[in-house]
Amino acid sequence: MCQPVRREVSLMAVALIKWCLKRLLPGVLVCAVLGGGAWWLHHQGWQAGFAAAKSAGDMALASEKTAHADERQKASEATTAALLAAKRVEAAQRSRADGLAAQLNDKNHELERAQALLRLGISKAISDDNSANGSCGFNGLGPHGLQLYARALGYTGGGDARTGDK
């Protein structure tokens, strides 16, 4: 008795399997194929969208980097130009200052020579005035001293101190 039941169960199982293979398997396979295809299409679309977005983002980033590099380059060139202009102005001012210093030095030497000549002239004028008056000392400006004073002030007379000519 056990055997026929077992055989029936096994026949039923085989019939059930056959029925599932005929009726359910094609639907399951169609669903699996459709689901797999949908997943593949979705994945391909996502990949394509991601690649397009990444490409657009990379291009925007490269454009931004280029613009930033151009800005830095322009700022650097402007700074360099300003620095060169400042150096040119500095060199011109230094040259002008050197020239003015040389002129001042020349004028100082000229004034020192003029002062030395005036000191010598004053000493000579005083001694000439004292010797012209004899042995008594001259008190004040004598004719030689007055002539020296007039020349120092820039008066042009060309007079002779001995004759009283102005």
Short mmCIF file of N, CA and C in Angstrom, two decimals:
data_model
loop_
_atom_site.label_atom_id
_atom_site.label_comp_id
_atom_site.label_asym_id
_atom_site.label_seq_id
_atom_site.Cartn_x
_atom_site.Cartn_y
_atom_site.Cartn_z
N MET A 1 0.78 -1.17 0.00
CA MET A 1 0.00 0.00 0.00
C MET A 1 0.84 1.26 0.00
N CYS A 2 1.85 1.14 0.58
CA CYS A 2 2.72 2.31 0.63
C CYS A 2 3.29 2.62 -0.73
N GLN A 3 3.47 1.63 -1.45
CA GLN A 3 4.08 1.85 -2.73
C GLN A 3 3.17 2.56 -3.72
N PRO A 4 1.93 2.21 -3.84
CA PRO A 4 1.09 2.91 -4.77
C PRO A 4 0.91 4.36 -4.36
N VAL A 5 0.88 4.64 -3.12
CA VAL A 5 0.71 6.03 -2.69
C VAL A 5 1.98 6.80 -3.07
N ARG A 6 3.01 6.14 -2.88
CA ARG A 6 4.26 6.79 -3.21
C ARG A 6 4.34 7.03 -4.70
N ARG A 7 3.90 6.12 -5.44
CA ARG A 7 3.93 6.27 -6.87
C ARG A 7 2.97 7.36 -7.31
N GLU A 8 1.82 7.38 -6.64
CA GLU A 8 0.86 8.42 -6.97
C GLU A 8 1.40 9.79 -6.59
N VAL A 9 2.02 9.85 -5.48
CA VAL A 9 2.59 11.12 -5.04
C VAL A 9 3.69 11.51 -6.01
N SER A 10 4.46 10.57 -6.39
CA SER A 10 5.53 10.90 -7.30
C SER A 10 4.99 11.25 -8.67
N LEU A 11 3.88 10.59 -9.09
CA LEU A 11 3.26 10.96 -10.36
C LEU A 11 2.62 12.33 -10.26
N MET A 12 2.05 12.63 -9.14
CA MET A 12 1.46 13.94 -8.94
C MET A 12 2.54 15.01 -8.93
N ALA A 13 3.61 14.69 -8.34
CA ALA A 13 4.71 15.65 -8.28
C ALA A 13 5.26 15.89 -9.68
N VAL A 14 5.34 14.84 -10.44
CA VAL A 14 5.84 14.98 -11.80
C VAL A 14 4.84 15.78 -12.61
N ALA A 15 3.53 15.51 -12.42
CA ALA A 15 2.50 16.24 -13.16
C ALA A 15 2.52 17.71 -12.75
N LEU A 16 2.69 17.93 -11.44
CA LEU A 16 2.75 19.31 -10.96
C LEU A 16 3.96 20.03 -11.54
N ILE A 17 5.07 19.36 -11.60
CA ILE A 17 6.28 19.96 -12.15
C ILE A 17 6.09 20.23 -13.62
N LYS A 18 5.49 19.29 -14.34
CA LYS A 18 5.24 19.50 -15.76
C LYS A 18 4.32 20.68 -15.96
N TRP A 19 3.25 20.71 -15.14
CA TRP A 19 2.31 21.82 -15.26
C TRP A 19 3.02 23.15 -14.99
N CYS A 20 3.86 23.21 -13.96
CA CYS A 20 4.59 24.44 -13.63
C CYS A 20 5.52 24.81 -14.77
N LEU A 21 6.17 23.79 -15.34
CA LEU A 21 7.10 24.10 -16.42
C LEU A 21 6.36 24.61 -17.64
N LYS A 22 5.17 24.09 -17.88
CA LYS A 22 4.43 24.52 -19.06
C LYS A 22 3.74 25.85 -18.82
N ARG A 23 3.16 26.03 -17.68
CA ARG A 23 2.33 27.20 -17.45
C ARG A 23 3.07 28.33 -16.73
N LEU A 24 3.78 28.06 -15.68
CA LEU A 24 4.40 29.12 -14.88
C LEU A 24 5.79 29.52 -15.39
N LEU A 25 6.57 28.57 -15.82
CA LEU A 25 7.95 28.86 -16.21
C LEU A 25 8.03 29.87 -17.33
N PRO A 26 7.19 29.77 -18.37
CA PRO A 26 7.30 30.80 -19.40
C PRO A 26 6.99 32.20 -18.85
N GLY A 27 6.02 32.31 -17.97
CA GLY A 27 5.70 33.62 -17.37
C GLY A 27 6.84 34.12 -16.49
N VAL A 28 7.40 33.21 -15.71
CA VAL A 28 8.53 33.58 -14.83
C VAL A 28 9.72 33.99 -15.69
N LEU A 29 9.97 33.22 -16.75
CA LEU A 29 11.08 33.56 -17.63
C LEU A 29 10.85 34.90 -18.33
N VAL A 30 9.62 35.13 -18.77
CA VAL A 30 9.29 36.41 -19.41
C VAL A 30 9.48 37.54 -18.40
N CYS A 31 9.01 37.34 -17.18
CA CYS A 31 9.18 38.36 -16.13
C CYS A 31 10.66 38.58 -15.83
N ALA A 32 11.41 37.49 -15.74
CA ALA A 32 12.84 37.61 -15.46
C ALA A 32 13.55 38.34 -16.59
N VAL A 33 13.20 37.97 -17.83
CA VAL A 33 13.83 38.63 -18.98
C VAL A 33 13.43 40.10 -19.02
N LEU A 34 12.13 40.36 -18.82
CA LEU A 34 11.67 41.76 -18.82
C LEU A 34 12.28 42.55 -17.67
N GLY A 35 12.33 41.95 -16.49
CA GLY A 35 12.94 42.62 -15.33
C GLY A 35 14.43 42.86 -15.55
N GLY A 36 15.11 41.85 -16.07
CA GLY A 36 16.54 42.00 -16.37
C GLY A 36 16.78 43.05 -17.43
N GLY A 37 15.92 43.03 -18.46
CA GLY A 37 16.06 44.04 -19.52
C GLY A 37 15.78 45.44 -18.99
N ALA A 38 14.75 45.55 -18.14
CA ALA A 38 14.44 46.86 -17.56
C ALA A 38 15.60 47.34 -16.69
N TRP A 39 16.10 46.39 -15.88
CA TRP A 39 17.25 46.78 -15.03
C TRP A 39 18.44 47.19 -15.89
N TRP A 40 18.72 46.43 -16.97
CA TRP A 40 19.84 46.74 -17.84
C TRP A 40 19.65 48.11 -18.50
N LEU A 41 18.40 48.35 -19.01
CA LEU A 41 18.12 49.65 -19.63
C LEU A 41 18.26 50.79 -18.62
N HIS A 42 17.71 50.52 -17.42
CA HIS A 42 17.83 51.55 -16.38
C HIS A 42 19.30 51.81 -16.05
N HIS A 43 20.06 50.76 -15.88
CA HIS A 43 21.49 50.90 -15.56
C HIS A 43 22.23 51.62 -16.69
N GLN A 44 21.93 51.25 -17.93
CA GLN A 44 22.58 51.91 -19.07
C GLN A 44 22.19 53.38 -19.12
N GLY A 45 20.94 53.69 -18.87
CA GLY A 45 20.49 55.08 -18.85
C GLY A 45 21.16 55.85 -17.73
N TRP A 46 21.26 55.22 -16.57
CA TRP A 46 21.92 55.88 -15.45
C TRP A 46 23.39 56.11 -15.77
N GLN A 47 24.03 55.10 -16.35
CA GLN A 47 25.44 55.24 -16.72
C GLN A 47 25.61 56.37 -17.73
N ALA A 48 24.73 56.41 -18.74
CA ALA A 48 24.83 57.45 -19.76
C ALA A 48 24.57 58.82 -19.14
N GLY A 49 23.57 58.91 -18.27
CA GLY A 49 23.29 60.19 -17.60
C GLY A 49 24.43 60.61 -16.70
N PHE A 50 24.97 59.65 -15.97
CA PHE A 50 26.10 59.95 -15.10
C PHE A 50 27.30 60.40 -15.91
N ALA A 51 27.57 59.70 -17.01
CA ALA A 51 28.70 60.06 -17.87
C ALA A 51 28.49 61.46 -18.46
N ALA A 52 27.25 61.76 -18.89
CA ALA A 52 26.98 63.09 -19.46
C ALA A 52 27.12 64.17 -18.40
N ALA A 53 26.59 63.89 -17.20
CA ALA A 53 26.70 64.88 -16.13
C ALA A 53 28.15 65.06 -15.70
N LYS A 54 28.88 63.95 -15.62
CA LYS A 54 30.30 64.04 -15.24
C LYS A 54 31.08 64.80 -16.29
N SER A 55 30.79 64.55 -17.56
CA SER A 55 31.46 65.26 -18.64
C SER A 55 31.15 66.75 -18.58
N ALA A 56 29.88 67.09 -18.35
CA ALA A 56 29.50 68.51 -18.26
C ALA A 56 30.16 69.15 -17.05
N GLY A 57 30.18 68.43 -15.93
CA GLY A 57 30.83 68.95 -14.73
C GLY A 57 32.32 69.12 -14.92
N ASP A 58 32.95 68.15 -15.57
CA ASP A 58 34.39 68.24 -15.83
C ASP A 58 34.70 69.43 -16.75
N MET A 59 33.84 69.63 -17.77
CA MET A 59 34.06 70.76 -18.68
C MET A 59 33.86 72.08 -17.94
N ALA A 60 32.85 72.15 -17.08
CA ALA A 60 32.63 73.39 -16.31
C ALA A 60 33.79 73.64 -15.36
N LEU A 61 34.28 72.59 -14.72
CA LEU A 61 35.41 72.73 -13.81
C LEU A 61 36.66 73.16 -14.56
N ALA A 62 36.90 72.57 -15.72
CA ALA A 62 38.06 72.96 -16.53
C ALA A 62 37.93 74.40 -16.98
N SER A 63 36.72 74.81 -17.37
CA SER A 63 36.49 76.20 -17.77
C SER A 63 36.73 77.14 -16.60
N GLU A 64 36.27 76.76 -15.43
CA GLU A 64 36.47 77.59 -14.22
C GLU A 64 37.95 77.67 -13.87
N LYS A 65 38.64 76.55 -13.97
CA LYS A 65 40.08 76.55 -13.68
C LYS A 65 40.82 77.44 -14.67
N THR A 66 40.45 77.36 -15.94
CA THR A 66 41.08 78.19 -16.96
C THR A 66 40.81 79.67 -16.70
N ALA A 67 39.56 79.98 -16.36
CA ALA A 67 39.22 81.38 -16.06
C ALA A 67 39.99 81.87 -14.84
N HIS A 68 40.10 81.03 -13.83
CA HIS A 68 40.84 81.40 -12.62
C HIS A 68 42.33 81.58 -12.93
N ALA A 69 42.87 80.69 -13.73
CA ALA A 69 44.28 80.81 -14.12
C ALA A 69 44.50 82.08 -14.94
N ASP A 70 43.55 82.40 -15.83
CA ASP A 70 43.66 83.64 -16.61
C ASP A 70 43.61 84.86 -15.71
N GLU A 71 42.72 84.84 -14.71
CA GLU A 71 42.64 85.96 -13.76
C GLU A 71 43.96 86.11 -13.00
N ARG A 72 44.50 85.00 -12.53
CA ARG A 72 45.78 85.06 -11.81
C ARG A 72 46.88 85.56 -12.71
N GLN A 73 46.87 85.12 -13.97
CA GLN A 73 47.89 85.57 -14.93
C GLN A 73 47.77 87.07 -15.16
N LYS A 74 46.53 87.55 -15.36
CA LYS A 74 46.33 88.99 -15.59
C LYS A 74 46.74 89.80 -14.36
N ALA A 75 46.38 89.31 -13.18
CA ALA A 75 46.76 90.00 -11.95
C ALA A 75 48.28 90.01 -11.79
N SER A 76 48.90 88.91 -12.13
CA SER A 76 50.36 88.83 -12.04
C SER A 76 51.02 89.79 -13.04
N GLU A 77 50.47 89.83 -14.25
CA GLU A 77 51.03 90.73 -15.26
C GLU A 77 50.83 92.19 -14.85
N ALA A 78 49.66 92.50 -14.29
CA ALA A 78 49.40 93.88 -13.83
C ALA A 78 50.35 94.25 -12.70
N THR A 79 50.56 93.32 -11.78
CA THR A 79 51.49 93.57 -10.67
C THR A 79 52.91 93.75 -11.18
N THR A 80 53.29 92.93 -12.13
CA THR A 80 54.63 93.04 -12.71
C THR A 80 54.80 94.37 -13.43
N ALA A 81 53.77 94.76 -14.20
CA ALA A 81 53.83 96.05 -14.91
C ALA A 81 53.92 97.21 -13.92
N ALA A 82 53.14 97.14 -12.84
CA ALA A 82 53.19 98.20 -11.83
C ALA A 82 54.55 98.24 -11.15
N LEU A 83 55.11 97.08 -10.88
CA LEU A 83 56.42 97.01 -10.25
C LEU A 83 57.50 97.59 -11.18
N LEU A 84 57.43 97.23 -12.46
CA LEU A 84 58.40 97.76 -13.42
C LEU A 84 58.25 99.28 -13.56
N ALA A 85 57.01 99.76 -13.57
CA ALA A 85 56.78 101.21 -13.66
C ALA A 85 57.34 101.89 -12.41
N ALA A 86 57.12 101.29 -11.26
CA ALA A 86 57.65 101.87 -10.02
C ALA A 86 59.18 101.87 -10.03
N LYS A 87 59.76 100.81 -10.57
CA LYS A 87 61.23 100.77 -10.65
C LYS A 87 61.75 101.83 -11.61
N ARG A 88 61.03 102.05 -12.73
CA ARG A 88 61.45 103.11 -13.67
C ARG A 88 61.35 104.47 -13.00
N VAL A 89 60.26 104.70 -12.28
CA VAL A 89 60.09 105.98 -11.58
C VAL A 89 61.19 106.13 -10.52
N GLU A 90 61.47 105.05 -9.81
CA GLU A 90 62.52 105.09 -8.80
C GLU A 90 63.87 105.41 -9.43
N ALA A 91 64.17 104.76 -10.56
CA ALA A 91 65.45 105.02 -11.22
C ALA A 91 65.53 106.46 -11.70
N ALA A 92 64.42 106.99 -12.24
CA ALA A 92 64.40 108.38 -12.70
C ALA A 92 64.59 109.32 -11.51
N GLN A 93 63.92 109.04 -10.40
CA GLN A 93 64.06 109.89 -9.22
C GLN A 93 65.46 109.78 -8.64
N ARG A 94 66.02 108.58 -8.65
CA ARG A 94 67.38 108.40 -8.13
C ARG A 94 68.37 109.18 -9.01
N SER A 95 68.18 109.08 -10.33
CA SER A 95 69.05 109.82 -11.25
C SER A 95 68.92 111.33 -11.01
N ARG A 96 67.67 111.79 -10.84
CA ARG A 96 67.44 113.22 -10.58
C ARG A 96 68.07 113.62 -9.26
N ALA A 97 67.90 112.77 -8.24
CA ALA A 97 68.48 113.07 -6.92
C ALA A 97 70.01 113.09 -6.99
N ASP A 98 70.58 112.15 -7.75
CA ASP A 98 72.04 112.14 -7.90
C ASP A 98 72.53 113.41 -8.60
N GLY A 99 71.79 113.82 -9.64
CA GLY A 99 72.15 115.04 -10.34
C GLY A 99 72.04 116.26 -9.43
N LEU A 100 70.96 116.33 -8.67
CA LEU A 100 70.79 117.47 -7.75
C LEU A 100 71.86 117.45 -6.66
N ALA A 101 72.22 116.26 -6.19
CA ALA A 101 73.27 116.15 -5.17
C ALA A 101 74.61 116.62 -5.74
N ALA A 102 74.89 116.25 -6.99
CA ALA A 102 76.13 116.70 -7.62
C ALA A 102 76.13 118.22 -7.80
N GLN A 103 74.96 118.77 -8.22
CA GLN A 103 74.86 120.23 -8.36
C GLN A 103 75.06 120.91 -7.01
N LEU A 104 74.43 120.36 -5.97
CA LEU A 104 74.58 120.93 -4.64
C LEU A 104 76.02 120.87 -4.18
N ASN A 105 76.67 119.76 -4.44
CA ASN A 105 78.07 119.62 -4.06
C ASN A 105 78.94 120.64 -4.80
N ASP A 106 78.67 120.81 -6.11
CA ASP A 106 79.41 121.81 -6.89
C ASP A 106 79.17 123.21 -6.34
N LYS A 107 77.92 123.53 -6.03
CA LYS A 107 77.60 124.85 -5.49
C LYS A 107 78.24 125.05 -4.13
N ASN A 108 78.24 124.00 -3.30
CA ASN A 108 78.89 124.12 -1.98
C ASN A 108 80.37 124.40 -2.13
N HIS A 109 81.03 123.69 -3.07
CA HIS A 109 82.45 123.94 -3.29
C HIS A 109 82.67 125.36 -3.82
N GLU A 110 81.80 125.77 -4.71
CA GLU A 110 81.89 127.13 -5.27
C GLU A 110 81.72 128.17 -4.17
N LEU A 111 80.75 127.94 -3.29
CA LEU A 111 80.53 128.86 -2.17
C LEU A 111 81.71 128.85 -1.20
N GLU A 112 82.27 127.69 -0.95
CA GLU A 112 83.44 127.62 -0.07
C GLU A 112 84.62 128.38 -0.67
N ARG A 113 84.80 128.26 -2.00
CA ARG A 113 85.87 129.01 -2.66
C ARG A 113 85.60 130.51 -2.58
N ALA A 114 84.31 130.88 -2.81
CA ALA A 114 83.95 132.30 -2.73
C ALA A 114 84.16 132.84 -1.33
N GLN A 115 83.79 132.03 -0.31
CA GLN A 115 83.99 132.46 1.07
C GLN A 115 85.49 132.61 1.37
N ALA A 116 86.27 131.66 0.91
CA ALA A 116 87.72 131.75 1.14
C ALA A 116 88.29 132.99 0.46
N LEU A 117 87.83 133.26 -0.78
CA LEU A 117 88.31 134.46 -1.48
C LEU A 117 87.86 135.72 -0.77
N LEU A 118 86.61 135.73 -0.27
CA LEU A 118 86.13 136.90 0.47
C LEU A 118 86.91 137.09 1.77
N ARG A 119 87.20 136.03 2.48
CA ARG A 119 88.00 136.14 3.71
C ARG A 119 89.38 136.71 3.39
N LEU A 120 89.94 136.17 2.32
CA LEU A 120 91.25 136.68 1.90
C LEU A 120 91.14 138.13 1.46
N GLY A 121 90.07 138.46 0.72
CA GLY A 121 89.85 139.84 0.27
C GLY A 121 89.61 140.78 1.43
N ILE A 122 88.86 140.32 2.43
CA ILE A 122 88.61 141.15 3.61
C ILE A 122 89.92 141.43 4.34
N SER A 123 90.69 140.36 4.52
CA SER A 123 91.99 140.56 5.20
C SER A 123 92.87 141.53 4.42
N LYS A 124 92.90 141.37 3.08
CA LYS A 124 93.72 142.26 2.25
C LYS A 124 93.17 143.68 2.27
N ALA A 125 91.82 143.83 2.20
CA ALA A 125 91.22 145.17 2.22
C ALA A 125 91.51 145.87 3.54
N ILE A 126 91.41 145.14 4.64
CA ILE A 126 91.71 145.75 5.95
C ILE A 126 93.17 146.14 6.02
N SER A 127 94.05 145.28 5.56
CA SER A 127 95.49 145.63 5.62
C SER A 127 95.80 146.77 4.67
N ASP A 128 95.15 146.83 3.48
CA ASP A 128 95.37 147.94 2.55
C ASP A 128 94.84 149.25 3.13
N ASP A 129 93.64 149.15 3.76
CA ASP A 129 93.08 150.37 4.37
C ASP A 129 93.97 150.85 5.50
N ASN A 130 94.51 149.94 6.30
CA ASN A 130 95.39 150.33 7.41
C ASN A 130 96.71 150.87 6.88
N SER A 131 97.22 150.30 5.82
CA SER A 131 98.51 150.77 5.29
C SER A 131 98.35 152.09 4.55
N ALA A 132 97.19 152.34 3.97
CA ALA A 132 96.96 153.60 3.26
C ALA A 132 96.82 154.75 4.25
N ASN A 133 96.41 154.48 5.45
CA ASN A 133 96.19 155.50 6.45
C ASN A 133 97.44 155.75 7.29
N GLY A 134 98.43 155.06 7.02
CA GLY A 134 99.65 155.24 7.80
C GLY A 134 99.66 154.28 8.97
N SER A 135 100.21 154.75 10.03
CA SER A 135 100.39 153.88 11.17
C SER A 135 99.16 153.81 12.07
N CYS A 136 98.26 154.76 11.93
CA CYS A 136 97.07 154.70 12.80
C CYS A 136 96.07 153.71 12.20
N GLY A 137 95.45 152.90 13.03
CA GLY A 137 94.51 151.88 12.56
C GLY A 137 93.25 152.52 12.01
N PHE A 138 92.71 151.92 11.00
CA PHE A 138 91.50 152.44 10.38
C PHE A 138 90.32 151.91 11.16
N ASN A 139 89.43 152.81 11.52
CA ASN A 139 88.28 152.44 12.32
C ASN A 139 87.04 152.49 11.44
N GLY A 140 86.53 151.34 10.96
CA GLY A 140 85.35 151.31 10.11
C GLY A 140 85.70 150.84 8.71
N LEU A 141 84.82 151.15 7.75
CA LEU A 141 85.05 150.74 6.38
C LEU A 141 85.93 151.75 5.67
N GLY A 142 87.03 151.25 5.15
CA GLY A 142 87.89 152.12 4.35
C GLY A 142 87.53 151.97 2.88
N PRO A 143 88.25 152.68 2.01
CA PRO A 143 87.92 152.61 0.60
C PRO A 143 88.07 151.21 0.01
N HIS A 144 89.06 150.48 0.41
CA HIS A 144 89.25 149.12 -0.10
C HIS A 144 88.15 148.19 0.43
N GLY A 145 87.81 148.31 1.69
CA GLY A 145 86.75 147.51 2.30
C GLY A 145 85.40 147.81 1.67
N LEU A 146 85.16 149.13 1.40
CA LEU A 146 83.89 149.52 0.78
C LEU A 146 83.77 148.96 -0.64
N GLN A 147 84.88 149.00 -1.37
CA GLN A 147 84.87 148.45 -2.72
C GLN A 147 84.61 146.93 -2.68
N LEU A 148 85.23 146.24 -1.76
CA LEU A 148 85.01 144.79 -1.60
C LEU A 148 83.55 144.51 -1.22
N TYR A 149 82.99 145.34 -0.35
CA TYR A 149 81.61 145.19 0.09
C TYR A 149 80.67 145.38 -1.10
N ALA A 150 80.92 146.39 -1.93
CA ALA A 150 80.06 146.65 -3.09
C ALA A 150 80.14 145.49 -4.08
N ARG A 151 81.34 144.96 -4.31
CA ARG A 151 81.47 143.82 -5.23
C ARG A 151 80.77 142.58 -4.67
N ALA A 152 80.83 142.37 -3.36
CA ALA A 152 80.19 141.21 -2.74
C ALA A 152 78.67 141.30 -2.88
N LEU A 153 78.16 142.53 -2.86
CA LEU A 153 76.72 142.71 -3.02
C LEU A 153 76.29 142.69 -4.47
N GLY A 154 77.22 142.68 -5.39
CA GLY A 154 76.88 142.57 -6.79
C GLY A 154 76.83 143.88 -7.54
N TYR A 155 77.28 144.98 -6.91
CA TYR A 155 77.31 146.26 -7.61
C TYR A 155 78.52 146.29 -8.52
N THR A 156 78.32 146.80 -9.74
CA THR A 156 79.43 146.88 -10.69
C THR A 156 79.82 148.34 -10.87
N GLY A 157 80.90 148.71 -10.29
CA GLY A 157 81.35 150.10 -10.44
C GLY A 157 82.71 150.13 -11.10
N GLY A 158 83.51 149.16 -10.78
CA GLY A 158 84.85 149.13 -11.34
C GLY A 158 85.71 150.29 -10.87
N GLY A 159 85.32 150.89 -9.74
CA GLY A 159 86.07 152.06 -9.26
C GLY A 159 87.40 151.68 -8.67
N ASP A 160 88.24 152.66 -8.55
CA ASP A 160 89.56 152.46 -7.99
C ASP A 160 89.56 153.02 -6.58
N ALA A 161 89.95 152.24 -5.63
CA ALA A 161 89.92 152.68 -4.24
C ALA A 161 90.94 153.76 -3.96
N ARG A 162 92.03 153.85 -4.72
CA ARG A 162 93.07 154.82 -4.46
C ARG A 162 92.64 156.21 -4.92
N THR A 163 91.86 156.27 -5.97
CA THR A 163 91.50 157.59 -6.50
C THR A 163 90.13 158.04 -6.03
N GLY A 164 89.37 157.14 -5.35
CA GLY A 164 88.02 157.51 -4.91
C GLY A 164 87.01 157.37 -6.01
N ASP A 165 87.36 156.76 -7.16
CA ASP A 165 86.45 156.56 -8.29
C ASP A 165 85.50 155.41 -7.99
N LYS A 166 84.25 155.66 -8.29
CA LYS A 166 83.29 154.59 -8.03
C LYS A 166 82.92 153.97 -9.33
#
